Amino acid sequence: MEVINAIGRRKTAVARVYVSEGKGNITINKRPMEEYFTLPTLQYIVKQPLELLGVTGQYDIKVNLDGGGFKGQAEALRLGIARALVAINAEDKTKLKAAGFMTRDPREVERKKPGQPKARKRFQFSKR
């Protein structure tokens, strides 16, 4: 099997995922996943698509992660892994879509507007 690649995005985080047959190693920016994502909840988010399909130990995954915070990066990686698994076996798409792993979360930070302290917040209005 050749290397399958996919891209996952969330907020400003971008995950470029490369999946090949192997023993289940996940390497993020040349570091093991447990070292990169120290929180168990983030590790769980990353592994969700693999555990849903029961293929946890079958593929080696190499990832280039860039931008965003830890949570956004973990969710971007989850989307990238799900897309790569669909590229390997298209029949898995219905399961992953039902679990919500195939949907790109479109929410982004709203820009700050001029003459306001924040994106939506206004300065106090004074009539007189």
CSV table of N, CA, C and O in Angstrom, one decimal:
chain,number,residue,atom,x,y,z
A,1,MET,N,0.8,-1.2,0.0
A,1,MET,CA,0.0,0.0,0.0
A,1,MET,C,0.9,1.2,0.0
A,1,MET,O,1.8,1.3,0.7
A,2,GLU,N,0.5,2.2,-0.9
A,2,GLU,CA,1.3,3.4,-0.9
A,2,GLU,C,0.8,4.4,0.2
A,2,GLU,O,-0.1,4.1,0.9
A,3,VAL,N,1.5,5.5,0.3
A,3,VAL,CA,1.1,6.5,1.3
A,3,VAL,C,-0.1,7.3,0.8
A,3,VAL,O,-0.1,7.8,-0.3
A,4,ILE,N,-1.1,7.4,1.7
A,4,ILE,CA,-2.3,8.1,1.4
A,4,ILE,C,-2.2,9.4,2.2
A,4,ILE,O,-1.9,9.4,3.4
A,5,ASN,N,-2.5,10.6,1.5
A,5,ASN,CA,-2.4,11.8,2.3
A,5,ASN,C,-3.8,12.5,2.3
A,5,ASN,O,-4.6,12.4,1.4
A,6,ALA,N,-4.0,13.4,3.3
A,6,ALA,CA,-5.2,14.1,3.4
A,6,ALA,C,-4.9,15.4,4.3
A,6,ALA,O,-3.9,15.4,5.0
A,7,ILE,N,-5.9,16.3,4.2
A,7,ILE,CA,-5.7,17.6,4.9
A,7,ILE,C,-6.9,17.8,5.8
A,7,ILE,O,-8.1,17.6,5.4
A,8,GLY,N,-6.7,18.1,7.1
A,8,GLY,CA,-7.8,18.5,8.0
A,8,GLY,C,-7.5,19.9,8.5
A,8,GLY,O,-6.4,20.3,8.8
A,9,ARG,N,-8.6,20.7,8.6
A,9,ARG,CA,-8.5,22.0,9.1
A,9,ARG,C,-9.5,22.3,10.2
A,9,ARG,O,-10.6,21.7,10.2
A,10,ARG,N,-9.2,23.2,11.1
A,10,ARG,CA,-10.1,23.6,12.2
A,10,ARG,C,-9.6,24.9,12.7
A,10,ARG,O,-8.4,25.0,13.1
A,11,LYS,N,-10.4,26.0,12.7
A,11,LYS,CA,-10.0,27.3,13.1
A,11,LYS,C,-8.8,27.7,12.2
A,11,LYS,O,-8.9,27.8,11.0
A,12,THR,N,-7.6,28.0,12.8
A,12,THR,CA,-6.5,28.3,12.0
A,12,THR,C,-5.5,27.1,12.0
A,12,THR,O,-4.4,27.3,11.5
A,13,ALA,N,-5.8,26.0,12.5
A,13,ALA,CA,-4.9,24.8,12.5
A,13,ALA,C,-5.1,24.0,11.2
A,13,ALA,O,-6.2,23.8,10.7
A,14,VAL,N,-3.9,23.6,10.7
A,14,VAL,CA,-3.9,22.8,9.5
A,14,VAL,C,-3.1,21.5,9.8
A,14,VAL,O,-2.0,21.6,10.3
A,15,ALA,N,-3.7,20.3,9.5
A,15,ALA,CA,-3.0,19.1,9.7
A,15,ALA,C,-2.9,18.4,8.3
A,15,ALA,O,-3.9,18.1,7.7
A,16,ARG,N,-1.6,18.1,7.9
A,16,ARG,CA,-1.3,17.4,6.7
A,16,ARG,C,-1.0,15.9,7.2
A,16,ARG,O,0.0,15.7,7.9
A,17,VAL,N,-1.9,15.0,6.8
A,17,VAL,CA,-1.8,13.6,7.3
A,17,VAL,C,-1.3,12.7,6.2
A,17,VAL,O,-1.8,12.7,5.1
A,18,TYR,N,-0.3,11.8,6.6
A,18,TYR,CA,0.2,10.8,5.7
A,18,TYR,C,0.0,9.4,6.3
A,18,TYR,O,0.6,9.2,7.4
A,19,VAL,N,-0.8,8.6,5.7
A,19,VAL,CA,-1.2,7.3,6.3
A,19,VAL,C,-0.5,6.2,5.5
A,19,VAL,O,-0.7,6.2,4.2
A,20,SER,N,0.1,5.2,6.1
A,20,SER,CA,0.7,4.0,5.5
A,20,SER,C,0.5,2.8,6.4
A,20,SER,O,0.2,3.0,7.6
A,21,GLU,N,0.6,1.6,5.8
A,21,GLU,CA,0.4,0.4,6.6
A,21,GLU,C,1.6,0.4,7.6
A,21,GLU,O,2.7,0.7,7.3
A,22,GLY,N,1.2,-0.1,8.8
A,22,GLY,CA,2.2,-0.2,9.9
A,22,GLY,C,1.7,-0.8,11.2
A,22,GLY,O,0.8,-1.5,11.2
A,23,LYS,N,2.3,-0.3,12.3
A,23,LYS,CA,2.0,-0.9,13.6
A,23,LYS,C,1.1,0.0,14.5
A,23,LYS,O,0.9,-0.3,15.6
A,24,GLY,N,0.7,1.2,13.9
A,24,GLY,CA,-0.2,2.0,14.7
A,24,GLY,C,0.5,3.2,15.4
A,24,GLY,O,0.0,3.8,16.3
A,25,ASN,N,1.7,3.5,14.9
A,25,ASN,CA,2.5,4.7,15.4
A,25,ASN,C,1.9,6.0,14.8
A,25,ASN,O,1.7,6.1,13.6
A,26,ILE,N,1.7,7.0,15.7
A,26,ILE,CA,1.3,8.3,15.3
A,26,ILE,C,2.4,9.3,15.6
A,26,ILE,O,2.7,9.5,16.8
A,27,THR,N,3.0,9.9,14.6
A,27,THR,CA,4.1,10.9,14.7
A,27,THR,C,3.6,12.2,14.3
A,27,THR,O,3.1,12.4,13.2
A,28,ILE,N,3.7,13.2,15.2
A,28,ILE,CA,3.3,14.6,14.9
A,28,ILE,C,4.5,15.5,15.0
A,28,ILE,O,5.1,15.6,16.0
A,29,ASN,N,4.8,16.2,13.9
A,29,ASN,CA,6.0,17.0,13.8
A,29,ASN,C,7.2,16.3,14.3
A,29,ASN,O,8.0,16.9,15.1
A,30,LYS,N,7.4,15.1,13.9
A,30,LYS,CA,8.6,14.3,14.2
A,30,LYS,C,8.7,13.9,15.7
A,30,LYS,O,9.8,13.6,16.2
A,31,ARG,N,7.5,14.0,16.4
A,31,ARG,CA,7.5,13.6,17.8
A,31,ARG,C,6.3,12.6,18.0
A,31,ARG,O,5.3,12.7,17.3
A,32,PRO,N,6.5,11.7,19.0
A,32,PRO,CA,5.3,10.8,19.2
A,32,PRO,C,4.1,11.5,19.7
A,32,PRO,O,4.2,12.6,20.3
A,33,MET,N,2.9,11.0,19.4
A,33,MET,CA,1.7,11.7,19.8
A,33,MET,C,1.6,12.0,21.3
A,33,MET,O,1.1,13.0,21.7
A,34,GLU,N,2.0,11.0,22.1
A,34,GLU,CA,1.9,11.1,23.5
A,34,GLU,C,2.7,12.3,24.1
A,34,GLU,O,2.4,12.9,25.1
A,35,GLU,N,3.8,12.6,23.3
A,35,GLU,CA,4.7,13.7,23.7
A,35,GLU,C,4.1,15.0,23.2
A,35,GLU,O,4.3,16.1,23.9
A,36,TYR,N,3.5,15.0,22.1
A,36,TYR,CA,3.0,16.3,21.5
A,36,TYR,C,1.7,16.7,22.2
A,36,TYR,O,1.5,17.8,22.6
A,37,PHE,N,0.7,15.7,22.3
A,37,PHE,CA,-0.5,16.0,23.0
A,37,PHE,C,-0.5,15.3,24.3
A,37,PHE,O,-0.7,14.1,24.4
A,38,THR,N,-0.1,16.0,25.4
A,38,THR,CA,0.1,15.4,26.7
A,38,THR,C,-1.2,15.1,27.4
A,38,THR,O,-1.3,14.2,28.2
A,39,LEU,N,-2.3,15.9,27.1
A,39,LEU,CA,-3.6,15.6,27.7
A,39,LEU,C,-4.3,14.4,27.1
A,39,LEU,O,-4.4,14.3,25.9
A,40,PRO,N,-4.8,13.5,28.0
A,40,PRO,CA,-5.5,12.3,27.5
A,40,PRO,C,-6.7,12.6,26.6
A,40,PRO,O,-7.0,11.9,25.7
A,41,THR,N,-7.4,13.7,26.9
A,41,THR,CA,-8.6,14.0,26.1
A,41,THR,C,-8.2,14.4,24.7
A,41,THR,O,-8.9,14.0,23.8
A,42,LEU,N,-7.1,15.1,24.5
A,42,LEU,CA,-6.7,15.4,23.1
A,42,LEU,C,-6.2,14.1,22.4
A,42,LEU,O,-6.5,14.0,21.2
A,43,GLN,N,-5.5,13.2,23.1
A,43,GLN,CA,-5.1,11.9,22.5
A,43,GLN,C,-6.4,11.1,22.1
A,43,GLN,O,-6.4,10.5,21.0
A,44,TYR,N,-7.4,11.2,22.9
A,44,TYR,CA,-8.7,10.5,22.6
A,44,TYR,C,-9.3,11.1,21.4
A,44,TYR,O,-9.8,10.3,20.5
A,45,ILE,N,-9.4,12.4,21.2
A,45,ILE,CA,-9.9,13.1,20.1
A,45,ILE,C,-9.2,12.6,18.8
A,45,ILE,O,-9.9,12.3,17.8
A,46,VAL,N,-7.9,12.5,18.8
A,46,VAL,CA,-7.1,12.1,17.7
A,46,VAL,C,-7.4,10.7,17.2
A,46,VAL,O,-7.5,10.4,16.1
A,47,LYS,N,-7.6,9.8,18.2
A,47,LYS,CA,-7.8,8.4,17.9
A,47,LYS,C,-9.2,8.0,17.6
A,47,LYS,O,-9.5,6.8,17.2
A,48,GLN,N,-10.2,8.9,17.8
A,48,GLN,CA,-11.6,8.6,17.6
A,48,GLN,C,-11.9,7.9,16.3
A,48,GLN,O,-12.6,6.8,16.3
A,49,PRO,N,-11.5,8.4,15.1
A,49,PRO,CA,-11.9,7.7,13.9
A,49,PRO,C,-11.3,6.3,13.8
A,49,PRO,O,-11.9,5.4,13.3
A,50,LEU,N,-10.1,6.1,14.3
A,50,LEU,CA,-9.4,4.8,14.2
A,50,LEU,C,-10.1,3.8,15.1
A,50,LEU,O,-10.3,2.7,14.7
A,51,GLU,N,-10.5,4.2,16.3
A,51,GLU,CA,-11.2,3.3,17.2
A,51,GLU,C,-12.6,3.0,16.8
A,51,GLU,O,-13.1,1.9,17.0
A,52,LEU,N,-13.3,4.0,16.1
A,52,LEU,CA,-14.6,3.7,15.6
A,52,LEU,C,-14.6,2.6,14.5
A,52,LEU,O,-15.5,1.8,14.5
A,53,LEU,N,-13.6,2.6,13.7
A,53,LEU,CA,-13.5,1.6,12.6
A,53,LEU,C,-12.7,0.4,13.1
A,53,LEU,O,-12.7,-0.6,12.4
A,54,GLY,N,-12.1,0.4,14.3
A,54,GLY,CA,-11.4,-0.7,14.8
A,54,GLY,C,-10.1,-1.0,14.0
A,54,GLY,O,-9.7,-2.2,13.9
A,55,VAL,N,-9.4,0.0,13.6
A,55,VAL,CA,-8.1,-0.1,12.8
A,55,VAL,C,-7.0,0.5,13.5
A,55,VAL,O,-6.0,1.0,12.9
A,56,THR,N,-7.0,0.6,14.9
A,56,THR,CA,-6.0,1.3,15.6
A,56,THR,C,-4.6,0.9,15.4
A,56,THR,O,-3.7,1.7,15.2
A,57,GLY,N,-4.3,-0.4,15.3
A,57,GLY,CA,-3.0,-0.9,15.1
A,57,GLY,C,-2.5,-1.2,13.7
A,57,GLY,O,-1.5,-1.8,13.5
A,58,GLN,N,-3.3,-0.8,12.7
A,58,GLN,CA,-3.0,-1.2,11.3
A,58,GLN,C,-2.3,-0.2,10.5
A,58,GLN,O,-1.6,-0.5,9.5
A,59,TYR,N,-2.3,1.1,10.9
A,59,TYR,CA,-1.7,2.1,10.1
A,59,TYR,C,-0.7,3.0,10.9
A,59,TYR,O,-0.9,3.3,12.1
A,60,ASP,N,0.4,3.4,10.2
A,60,ASP,CA,1.3,4.4,10.8
A,60,ASP,C,0.9,5.7,10.2
A,60,ASP,O,0.6,5.8,9.0
A,61,ILE,N,0.8,6.7,11.1
A,61,ILE,CA,0.3,8.0,10.7
A,61,ILE,C,1.4,9.1,11.0
A,61,ILE,O,1.9,9.2,12.1
A,62,LYS,N,1.8,9.8,9.9
A,62,LYS,CA,2.8,10.9,10.1
A,62,LYS,C,2.0,12.2,9.8
A,62,LYS,O,1.2,12.3,8.9
A,63,VAL,N,2.2,13.2,10.7
A,63,VAL,CA,1.4,14.4,10.6
A,63,VAL,C,2.3,15.7,10.6
A,63,VAL,O,3.3,15.7,11.4
A,64,ASN,N,2.0,16.6,9.8
A,64,ASN,CA,2.6,18.0,9.9
A,64,ASN,C,1.5,18.9,10.4
A,64,ASN,O,0.5,19.1,9.7
A,65,LEU,N,1.6,19.4,11.6
A,65,LEU,CA,0.6,20.2,12.3
A,65,LEU,C,1.1,21.7,12.3
A,65,LEU,O,2.3,21.9,12.7
A,66,ASP,N,0.3,22.6,12.0
A,66,ASP,CA,0.7,24.0,12.0
A,66,ASP,C,-0.5,24.9,12.3
A,66,ASP,O,-1.6,24.6,12.0
A,67,GLY,N,-0.2,25.9,13.1
A,67,GLY,CA,-1.3,26.9,13.5
A,67,GLY,C,-2.2,26.5,14.5
A,67,GLY,O,-2.3,25.3,14.9
A,68,GLY,N,-2.9,27.5,15.1
A,68,GLY,CA,-4.0,27.2,16.0
A,68,GLY,C,-3.5,26.8,17.4
A,68,GLY,O,-2.3,26.8,17.7
A,69,GLY,N,-4.4,26.4,18.3
A,69,GLY,CA,-4.1,25.9,19.6
A,69,GLY,C,-4.2,24.4,19.6
A,69,GLY,O,-4.4,23.7,18.6
A,70,PHE,N,-4.0,23.8,20.8
A,70,PHE,CA,-3.9,22.4,20.9
A,70,PHE,C,-5.3,21.7,20.6
A,70,PHE,O,-5.3,20.7,19.8
A,71,LYS,N,-6.4,22.3,21.0
A,71,LYS,CA,-7.7,21.7,20.8
A,71,LYS,C,-8.0,21.8,19.3
A,71,LYS,O,-8.4,20.8,18.7
A,72,GLY,N,-7.7,22.9,18.7
A,72,GLY,CA,-8.0,23.1,17.2
A,72,GLY,C,-7.1,22.1,16.4
A,72,GLY,O,-7.6,21.5,15.4
A,73,GLN,N,-5.9,22.0,16.8
A,73,GLN,CA,-4.9,21.0,16.1
A,73,GLN,C,-5.4,19.6,16.2
A,73,GLN,O,-5.4,18.9,15.3
A,74,ALA,N,-5.9,19.2,17.4
A,74,ALA,CA,-6.4,17.8,17.6
A,74,ALA,C,-7.6,17.6,16.8
A,74,ALA,O,-7.7,16.5,16.1
A,75,GLU,N,-8.5,18.5,16.7
A,75,GLU,CA,-9.7,18.3,15.8
A,75,GLU,C,-9.4,18.4,14.4
A,75,GLU,O,-10.0,17.7,13.6
A,76,ALA,N,-8.4,19.2,14.0
A,76,ALA,CA,-8.0,19.2,12.6
A,76,ALA,C,-7.3,17.9,12.2
A,76,ALA,O,-7.6,17.3,11.1
A,77,LEU,N,-6.6,17.3,13.1
A,77,LEU,CA,-5.9,16.0,12.9
A,77,LEU,C,-7.0,14.9,12.8
A,77,LEU,O,-6.9,14.0,12.0
A,78,ARG,N,-8.0,15.0,13.6
A,78,ARG,CA,-9.1,14.0,13.6
A,78,ARG,C,-9.8,14.0,12.2
A,78,ARG,O,-10.0,13.0,11.6
A,79,LEU,N,-10.0,15.2,11.7
A,79,LEU,CA,-10.7,15.3,10.3
A,79,LEU,C,-9.7,14.8,9.3
A,79,LEU,O,-10.1,14.1,8.4
A,80,GLY,N,-8.4,15.1,9.4
A,80,GLY,CA,-7.5,14.6,8.4
A,80,GLY,C,-7.4,13.1,8.4
A,80,GLY,O,-7.3,12.4,7.3
A,81,ILE,N,-7.3,12.5,9.6
A,81,ILE,CA,-7.3,11.0,9.7
A,81,ILE,C,-8.5,10.4,9.1
A,81,ILE,O,-8.5,9.4,8.4
A,82,ALA,N,-9.7,11.0,9.4
A,82,ALA,CA,-11.0,10.5,8.9
A,82,ALA,C,-11.0,10.5,7.4
A,82,ALA,O,-11.4,9.5,6.7
A,83,ARG,N,-10.5,11.6,6.8
A,83,ARG,CA,-10.5,11.7,5.3
A,83,ARG,C,-9.5,10.7,4.7
A,83,ARG,O,-9.8,10.2,3.6
A,84,ALA,N,-8.4,10.5,5.3
A,84,ALA,CA,-7.4,9.5,4.8
A,84,ALA,C,-8.0,8.1,4.9
A,84,ALA,O,-7.8,7.3,4.0
A,85,LEU,N,-8.7,7.8,6.0
A,85,LEU,CA,-9.3,6.5,6.1
A,85,LEU,C,-10.4,6.2,5.0
A,85,LEU,O,-10.6,5.1,4.5
A,86,VAL,N,-11.1,7.3,4.6
A,86,VAL,CA,-12.1,7.2,3.6
A,86,VAL,C,-11.4,7.0,2.2
A,86,VAL,O,-11.9,6.3,1.4
A,87,ALA,N,-10.3,7.6,2.0
A,87,ALA,CA,-9.5,7.5,0.8
A,87,ALA,C,-9.0,6.0,0.7
A,87,ALA,O,-8.9,5.5,-0.4
A,88,ILE,N,-8.7,5.4,1.8
A,88,ILE,CA,-8.3,4.0,1.8
A,88,ILE,C,-9.5,3.1,1.5
A,88,ILE,O,-9.4,2.1,0.7
A,89,ASN,N,-10.6,3.3,2.2
A,89,ASN,CA,-11.8,2.4,2.1
A,89,ASN,C,-13.0,3.3,2.1
A,89,ASN,O,-13.4,3.8,3.1
A,90,ALA,N,-13.6,3.5,0.9
A,90,ALA,CA,-14.8,4.4,0.8
A,90,ALA,C,-16.0,4.0,1.5
A,90,ALA,O,-16.9,4.8,1.8
A,91,GLU,N,-16.1,2.7,1.8
A,91,GLU,CA,-17.3,2.1,2.5
A,91,GLU,C,-17.4,2.6,4.0
A,91,GLU,O,-18.4,2.5,4.6
A,92,ASP,N,-16.2,3.1,4.5
A,92,ASP,CA,-16.2,3.6,5.9
A,92,ASP,C,-16.8,4.9,6.1
A,92,ASP,O,-17.1,5.4,7.2
A,93,LYS,N,-17.1,5.6,4.9
A,93,LYS,CA,-17.6,7.0,5.0
A,93,LYS,C,-18.9,7.2,5.8
A,93,LYS,O,-19.0,8.1,6.5
A,94,THR,N,-19.8,6.2,5.6
A,94,THR,CA,-21.1,6.4,6.3
A,94,THR,C,-21.0,6.3,7.8
A,94,THR,O,-21.6,7.1,8.5
A,95,LYS,N,-20.1,5.4,8.3
A,95,LYS,CA,-19.9,5.4,9.8
A,95,LYS,C,-19.2,6.6,10.3
A,95,LYS,O,-19.6,7.2,11.3
A,96,LEU,N,-18.2,7.1,9.6
A,96,LEU,CA,-17.5,8.3,10.0
A,96,LEU,C,-18.4,9.6,10.0
A,96,LEU,O,-18.3,10.4,10.8
A,97,LYS,N,-19.2,9.6,8.9
A,97,LYS,CA,-20.1,10.8,8.8
A,97,LYS,C,-21.2,10.8,9.8
A,97,LYS,O,-21.5,11.8,10.4
A,98,ALA,N,-21.7,9.6,10.2
A,98,ALA,CA,-22.7,9.5,11.2
A,98,ALA,C,-22.1,9.9,12.6
A,98,ALA,O,-22.9,10.5,13.4
A,99,ALA,N,-20.8,9.7,12.8
A,99,ALA,CA,-20.2,10.1,14.1
A,99,ALA,C,-19.8,11.5,14.1
A,99,ALA,O,-19.4,12.1,15.1
A,100,GLY,N,-19.9,12.2,12.9
A,100,GLY,CA,-19.6,13.6,12.8
A,100,GLY,C,-18.1,13.9,12.5
A,100,GLY,O,-17.6,15.0,12.7
A,101,PHE,N,-17.3,12.9,12.1
A,101,PHE,CA,-15.9,13.1,11.9
A,101,PHE,C,-15.5,13.6,10.5
A,101,PHE,O,-14.4,14.0,10.2
A,102,MET,N,-16.5,13.6,9.6
A,102,MET,CA,-16.2,14.0,8.2
A,102,MET,C,-16.6,15.5,7.9
A,102,MET,O,-16.4,16.0,6.8
A,103,THR,N,-17.1,16.2,8.9
A,103,THR,CA,-17.6,17.5,8.8
A,103,THR,C,-16.5,18.5,9.2
A,103,THR,O,-16.0,18.4,10.3
A,104,ARG,N,-16.2,19.4,8.3
A,104,ARG,CA,-15.2,20.5,8.6
A,104,ARG,C,-16.0,21.6,9.4
A,104,ARG,O,-17.0,22.2,8.9
A,105,ASP,N,-15.5,21.8,10.6
A,105,ASP,CA,-16.2,22.8,11.4
A,105,ASP,C,-15.8,24.2,10.9
A,105,ASP,O,-14.7,24.6,10.9
A,106,PRO,N,-16.8,25.0,10.3
A,106,PRO,CA,-16.5,26.2,9.6
A,106,PRO,C,-16.3,27.4,10.5
A,106,PRO,O,-16.0,28.5,10.0
A,107,ARG,N,-16.4,27.3,11.8
A,107,ARG,CA,-16.4,28.5,12.7
A,107,ARG,C,-14.9,29.0,12.8
A,107,ARG,O,-14.0,28.3,13.0
A,108,GLU,N,-14.8,30.3,12.5
A,108,GLU,CA,-13.6,31.0,12.5
A,108,GLU,C,-13.7,32.2,13.5
A,108,GLU,O,-14.8,32.7,13.7
A,109,VAL,N,-12.6,32.8,13.9
A,109,VAL,CA,-12.7,34.0,14.7
A,109,VAL,C,-13.1,35.2,13.9
A,109,VAL,O,-12.6,35.4,12.8
A,110,GLU,N,-14.1,35.9,14.4
A,110,GLU,CA,-14.6,37.1,13.7
A,110,GLU,C,-13.6,38.2,13.9
A,110,GLU,O,-13.0,38.4,15.0
A,111,ARG,N,-13.4,39.0,12.8
A,111,ARG,CA,-12.4,40.1,12.9
A,111,ARG,C,-12.9,41.2,13.8
A,111,ARG,O,-14.0,41.5,14.0
A,112,LYS,N,-11.9,42.0,14.4
A,112,LYS,CA,-12.2,43.1,15.2
A,112,LYS,C,-12.5,44.3,14.2
A,112,LYS,O,-11.8,44.5,13.2
A,113,LYS,N,-13.6,45.0,14.5
A,113,LYS,CA,-14.0,46.2,13.7
A,113,LYS,C,-13.4,47.5,14.2
A,113,LYS,O,-13.3,47.6,15.4
A,114,PRO,N,-13.1,48.4,13.4
A,114,PRO,CA,-12.6,49.7,13.8
A,114,PRO,C,-13.7,50.5,14.6
A,114,PRO,O,-14.8,50.4,14.3
A,115,GLY,N,-13.2,51.2,15.6
A,115,GLY,CA,-14.1,52.0,16.4
A,115,GLY,C,-14.9,51.2,17.5
A,115,GLY,O,-15.8,51.7,18.1
A,116,GLN,N,-14.4,49.9,17.7
A,116,GLN,CA,-15.0,49.1,18.7
A,116,GLN,C,-13.9,48.4,19.5
A,116,GLN,O,-12.8,48.2,18.9
A,117,PRO,N,-14.2,48.0,20.7
A,117,PRO,CA,-13.1,47.4,21.5
A,117,PRO,C,-12.9,45.9,21.1
A,117,PRO,O,-11.7,45.5,21.1
A,118,LYS,N,-13.9,45.2,20.6
A,118,LYS,CA,-13.7,43.9,20.1
A,118,LYS,C,-14.6,43.7,18.9
A,118,LYS,O,-15.1,44.6,18.3
A,119,ALA,N,-14.8,42.4,18.5
A,119,ALA,CA,-15.5,42.1,17.2
A,119,ALA,C,-17.0,42.6,17.3
A,119,ALA,O,-17.5,43.2,16.4
A,120,ARG,N,-17.6,42.2,18.5
A,120,ARG,CA,-19.1,42.5,18.6
A,120,ARG,C,-19.3,43.6,19.7
A,120,ARG,O,-20.3,44.3,19.7
A,121,LYS,N,-18.4,43.7,20.7
A,121,LYS,CA,-18.6,44.6,21.8
A,121,LYS,C,-18.5,46.0,21.3
A,121,LYS,O,-17.7,46.4,20.5
A,122,ARG,N,-19.4,46.9,21.9
A,122,ARG,CA,-19.4,48.3,21.5
A,122,ARG,C,-18.9,49.1,22.7
A,122,ARG,O,-19.1,48.7,23.9
A,123,PHE,N,-18.4,50.3,22.5
A,123,PHE,CA,-18.2,51.3,23.6
A,123,PHE,C,-19.5,51.7,24.1
A,123,PHE,O,-20.5,51.8,23.3
A,124,GLN,N,-19.5,52.1,25.4
A,124,GLN,CA,-20.8,52.6,26.0
A,124,GLN,C,-21.4,53.8,25.2
A,124,GLN,O,-20.7,54.7,24.9
A,125,PHE,N,-22.7,53.7,24.9
A,125,PHE,CA,-23.3,54.8,24.2
A,125,PHE,C,-23.8,55.9,25.2
A,125,PHE,O,-24.4,55.6,26.2
A,126,SER,N,-23.5,57.1,24.9
A,126,SER,CA,-23.9,58.2,25.7
A,126,SER,C,-24.7,59.2,24.8
A,126,SER,O,-24.3,59.7,23.8
A,127,LYS,N,-26.0,59.4,25.2
A,127,LYS,CA,-26.9,60.2,24.5
A,127,LYS,C,-26.5,61.7,24.7
A,127,LYS,O,-26.6,62.5,23.7
A,128,ARG,N,-26.1,62.1,25.9
A,128,ARG,CA,-25.7,63.5,26.1
A,128,ARG,C,-24.3,63.6,26.7
A,128,ARG,O,-23.8,62.8,27.3
